[in-house]
Coordinates of C-alpha atoms and ligand atoms in Angstrom, one line a residue:
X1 CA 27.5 143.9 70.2
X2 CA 24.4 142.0 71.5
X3 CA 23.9 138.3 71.0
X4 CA 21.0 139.2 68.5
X5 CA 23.4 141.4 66.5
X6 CA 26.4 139.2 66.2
X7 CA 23.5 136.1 65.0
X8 CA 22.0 138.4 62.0
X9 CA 25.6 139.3 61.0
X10 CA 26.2 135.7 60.7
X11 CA 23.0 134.7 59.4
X12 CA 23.8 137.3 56.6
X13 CA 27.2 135.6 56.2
X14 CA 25.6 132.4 55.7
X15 CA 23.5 133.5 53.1
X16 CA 26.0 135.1 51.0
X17 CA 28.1 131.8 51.8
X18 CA 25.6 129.8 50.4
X19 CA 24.7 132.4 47.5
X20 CA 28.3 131.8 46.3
X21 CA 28.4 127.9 46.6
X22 CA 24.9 127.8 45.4
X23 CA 23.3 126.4 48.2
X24 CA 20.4 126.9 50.4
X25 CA 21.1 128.6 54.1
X26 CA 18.1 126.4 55.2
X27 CA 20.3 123.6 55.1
X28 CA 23.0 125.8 57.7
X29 CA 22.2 125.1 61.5
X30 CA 24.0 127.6 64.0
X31 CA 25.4 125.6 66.8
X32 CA 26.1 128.5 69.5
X33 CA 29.0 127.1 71.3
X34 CA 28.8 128.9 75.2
X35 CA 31.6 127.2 76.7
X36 CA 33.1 130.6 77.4
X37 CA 30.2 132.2 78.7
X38 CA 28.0 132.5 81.4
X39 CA 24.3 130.6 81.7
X40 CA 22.6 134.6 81.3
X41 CA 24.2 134.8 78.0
X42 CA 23.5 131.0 77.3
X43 CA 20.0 131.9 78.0
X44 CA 20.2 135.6 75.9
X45 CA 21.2 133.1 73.3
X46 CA 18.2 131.1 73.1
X47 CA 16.4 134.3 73.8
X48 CA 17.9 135.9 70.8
X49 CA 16.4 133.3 68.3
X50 CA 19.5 130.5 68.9
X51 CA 18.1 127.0 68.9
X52 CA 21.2 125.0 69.4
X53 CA 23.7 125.0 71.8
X54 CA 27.5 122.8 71.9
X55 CA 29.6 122.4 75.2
X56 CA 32.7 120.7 75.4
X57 CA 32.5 119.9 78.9
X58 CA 30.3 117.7 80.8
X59 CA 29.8 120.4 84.0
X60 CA 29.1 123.2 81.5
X61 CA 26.2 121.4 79.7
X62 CA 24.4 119.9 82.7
X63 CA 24.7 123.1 84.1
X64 CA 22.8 124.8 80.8
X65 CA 20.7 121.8 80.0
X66 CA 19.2 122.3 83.6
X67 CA 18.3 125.6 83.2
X68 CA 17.4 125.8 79.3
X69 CA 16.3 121.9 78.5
X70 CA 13.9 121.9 76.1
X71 CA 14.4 125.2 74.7
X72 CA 17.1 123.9 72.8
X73 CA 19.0 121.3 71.2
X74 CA 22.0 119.9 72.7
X75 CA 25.4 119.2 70.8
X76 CA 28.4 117.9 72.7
X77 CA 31.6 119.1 71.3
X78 CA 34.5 118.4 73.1
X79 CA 37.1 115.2 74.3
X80 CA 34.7 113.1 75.8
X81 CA 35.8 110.3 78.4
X82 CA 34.4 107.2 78.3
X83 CA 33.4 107.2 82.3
X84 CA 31.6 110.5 81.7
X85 CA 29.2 108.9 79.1
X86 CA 26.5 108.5 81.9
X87 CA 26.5 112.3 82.6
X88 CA 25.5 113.5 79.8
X89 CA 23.9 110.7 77.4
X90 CA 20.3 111.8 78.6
X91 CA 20.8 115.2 77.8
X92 CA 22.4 115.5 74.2
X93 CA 20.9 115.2 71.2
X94 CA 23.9 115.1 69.2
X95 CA 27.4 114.0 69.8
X96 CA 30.3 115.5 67.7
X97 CA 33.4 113.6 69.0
X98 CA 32.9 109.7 68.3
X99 CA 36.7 108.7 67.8
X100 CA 37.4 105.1 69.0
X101 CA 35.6 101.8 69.3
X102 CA 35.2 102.0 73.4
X103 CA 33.9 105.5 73.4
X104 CA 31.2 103.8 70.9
X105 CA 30.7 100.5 73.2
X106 CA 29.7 103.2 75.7
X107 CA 27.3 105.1 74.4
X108 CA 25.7 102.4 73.3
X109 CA 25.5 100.6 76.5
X110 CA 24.1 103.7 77.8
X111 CA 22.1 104.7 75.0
X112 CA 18.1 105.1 76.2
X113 CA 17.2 105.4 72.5
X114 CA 19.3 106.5 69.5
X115 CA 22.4 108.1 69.9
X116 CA 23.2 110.6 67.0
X117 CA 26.7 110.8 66.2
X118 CA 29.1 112.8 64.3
X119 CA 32.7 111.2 63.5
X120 CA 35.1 113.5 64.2
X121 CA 38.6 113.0 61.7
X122 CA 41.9 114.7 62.1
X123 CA 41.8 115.7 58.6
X124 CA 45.4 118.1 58.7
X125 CA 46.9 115.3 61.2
X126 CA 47.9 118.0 63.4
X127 CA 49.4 116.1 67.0
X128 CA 47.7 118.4 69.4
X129 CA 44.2 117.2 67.5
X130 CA 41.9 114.6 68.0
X131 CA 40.2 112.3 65.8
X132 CA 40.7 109.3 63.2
X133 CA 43.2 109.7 60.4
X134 CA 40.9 110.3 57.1
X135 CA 42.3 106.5 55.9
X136 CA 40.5 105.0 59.0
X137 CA 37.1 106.4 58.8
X138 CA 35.2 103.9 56.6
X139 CA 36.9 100.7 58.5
X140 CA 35.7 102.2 61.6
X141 CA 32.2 103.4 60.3
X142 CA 31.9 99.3 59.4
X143 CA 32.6 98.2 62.5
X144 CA 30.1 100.8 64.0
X145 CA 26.9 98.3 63.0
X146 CA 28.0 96.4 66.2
X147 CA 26.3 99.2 68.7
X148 CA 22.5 99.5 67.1
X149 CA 22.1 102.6 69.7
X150 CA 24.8 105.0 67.5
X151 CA 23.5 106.8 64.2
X152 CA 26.5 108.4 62.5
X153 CA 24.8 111.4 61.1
X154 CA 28.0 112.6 59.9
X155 CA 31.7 113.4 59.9
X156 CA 33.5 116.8 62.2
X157 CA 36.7 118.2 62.1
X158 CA 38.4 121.1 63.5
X159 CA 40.4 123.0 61.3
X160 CA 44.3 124.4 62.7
X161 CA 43.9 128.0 63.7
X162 CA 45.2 129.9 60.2
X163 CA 45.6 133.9 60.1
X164 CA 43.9 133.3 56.4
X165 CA 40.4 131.3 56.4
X166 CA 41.4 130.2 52.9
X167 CA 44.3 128.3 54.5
X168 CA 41.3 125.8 55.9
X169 CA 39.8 125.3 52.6
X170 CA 41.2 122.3 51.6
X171 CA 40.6 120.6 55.3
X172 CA 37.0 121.7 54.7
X173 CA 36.9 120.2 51.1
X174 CA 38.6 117.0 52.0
X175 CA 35.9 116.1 54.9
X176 CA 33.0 116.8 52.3
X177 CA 34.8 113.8 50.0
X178 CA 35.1 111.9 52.7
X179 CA 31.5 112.6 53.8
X180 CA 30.6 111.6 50.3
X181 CA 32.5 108.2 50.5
X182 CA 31.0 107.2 53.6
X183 CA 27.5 107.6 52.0
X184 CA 28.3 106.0 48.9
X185 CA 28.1 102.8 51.1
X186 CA 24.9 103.0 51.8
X187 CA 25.2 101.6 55.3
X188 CA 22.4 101.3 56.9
X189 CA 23.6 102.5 60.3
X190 CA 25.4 105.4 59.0
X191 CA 23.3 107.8 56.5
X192 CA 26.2 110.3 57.0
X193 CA 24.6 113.7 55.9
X194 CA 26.3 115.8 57.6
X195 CA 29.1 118.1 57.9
X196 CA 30.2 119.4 61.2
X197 CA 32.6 121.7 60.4
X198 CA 33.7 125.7 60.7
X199 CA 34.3 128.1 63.9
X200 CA 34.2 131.5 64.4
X201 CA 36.8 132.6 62.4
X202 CA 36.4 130.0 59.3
X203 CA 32.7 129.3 59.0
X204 CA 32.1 131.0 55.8
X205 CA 34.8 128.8 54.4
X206 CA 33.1 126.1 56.1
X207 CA 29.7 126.5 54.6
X208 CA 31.3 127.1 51.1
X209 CA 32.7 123.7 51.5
X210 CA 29.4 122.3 52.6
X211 CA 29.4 122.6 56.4
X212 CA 25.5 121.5 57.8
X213 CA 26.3 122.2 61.2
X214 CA 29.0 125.8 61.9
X215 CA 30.1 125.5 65.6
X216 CA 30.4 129.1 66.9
X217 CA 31.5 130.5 69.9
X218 CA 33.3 133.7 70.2
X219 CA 31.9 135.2 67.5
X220 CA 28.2 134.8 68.6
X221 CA 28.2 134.2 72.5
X222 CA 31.7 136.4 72.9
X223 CA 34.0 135.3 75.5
X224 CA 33.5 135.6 79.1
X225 CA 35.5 133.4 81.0
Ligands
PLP301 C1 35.4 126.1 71.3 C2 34.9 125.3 70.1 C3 34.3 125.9 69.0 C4 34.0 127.4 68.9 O1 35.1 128.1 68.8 P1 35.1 129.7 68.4 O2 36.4 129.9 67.7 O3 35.0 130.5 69.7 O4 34.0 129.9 67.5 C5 33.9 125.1 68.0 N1 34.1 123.7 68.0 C6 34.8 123.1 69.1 C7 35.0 121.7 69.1 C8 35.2 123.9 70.2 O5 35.8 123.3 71.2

């Protein structure tokens, strides 16, 4: 399957996602995630009618923001170090992994203009994940209005790998109310729209739940490398 095939089958999934939970697929981005994949399919991507793109690693988006820049917009999706801030905080547009105070206290310092930033949450509290624990988010999204350069646009989580999508409902679900507390606050620094959340094999559940932003990879791109 082409690039262009496997995005209408999943812009048809969306839609029927959103049919059933009654919302509208404009408000659905596609994040093609092309860690696994080569820049020629990065680029078929684009080519195809993709207009985001997510890496998880700082040498594989330079290398496709080089190339592709302004032909899309750039998500960074993965562990992200503190001393590799500098690479990469001219290129992004969006950052999905904000999980500690000093990770913040960079990206500000480096910040040329806003940063926007998604919180990502450990919402099953699985070890091998990263993120806050879902009791720690609002305390920490307080102590955010100390780095005027970070926007929280939202919350992300990963979901544990599950044979049955269903399984991640309630991970989905519980990120949405959390989502939805955060706003309540009204905090000026953190308008917390949106939800980062669903991957290749769980999206649909994702988008049911609420999911803005659907991160996916394998499905889309395929799997190269
Ligand atoms: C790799 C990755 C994805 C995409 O995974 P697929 O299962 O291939 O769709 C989404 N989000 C993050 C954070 C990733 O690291």
């Amino acid at each position: 399957m082409s690039v262009r095939e496997n995005l209408a089958t999943i812009q048809e999934q969306i839609e029927k996602a959103c049919a059933r939970a009654g919302r509208s697929a404009d408000h659905v981005q596609v994040i093609a995630v092309t860690k696994y994949v080569s820049l020629q399919t990065a680029e078929n991507a684009v080519d195809a009618g993709v207009r985001h793109i997510g890496e998880n690693r700082d040498e594989g988006l330079r290398g496709k923001w080089q190339a592709l820049r302004s032909s899309a917009t750039w998500h960074f999706i993965g562990t992200l170090q503190s001393r590799k801030v500098k690479e990469i905080i001219d290129k992004v547009d969006y950052i999905h992994s904000l999980d500690r105070l000093s990770l913040a206290k960079e990206i500000n310092k480096r910040a040329k203009g806003k940063v926007r930033c998604f919180i990502q949450v450990n919402v099953s509290g699985e070890v091998s994940k990263h993120g806050l624990a879902p009791d720690e988010v609002i305390s920490f999204v307080e102590k955010l209005a100390d780095y005027p350069n970070l926007e929280v646009v939202g919350l992300m989580t990963m979901a544990p790998h599950s044979e049955d999508p269903e399984d991640t409902r309630p991970v989905f679900r519980h990120l949405r109310e959390l989502r939805d507390e955060v706003r309540s606050n009204h905090f000026g620094h953190a308008p917390c729209h949106h939800l980062s959340m669903g991957m290749s094999n769980d999206y649909r559940i994702a988008i049911e739940e609420g999911a803005t932003f659907v991160r996916i990879g394998t499905a889309l791109v395929g799997k190269e490398f």
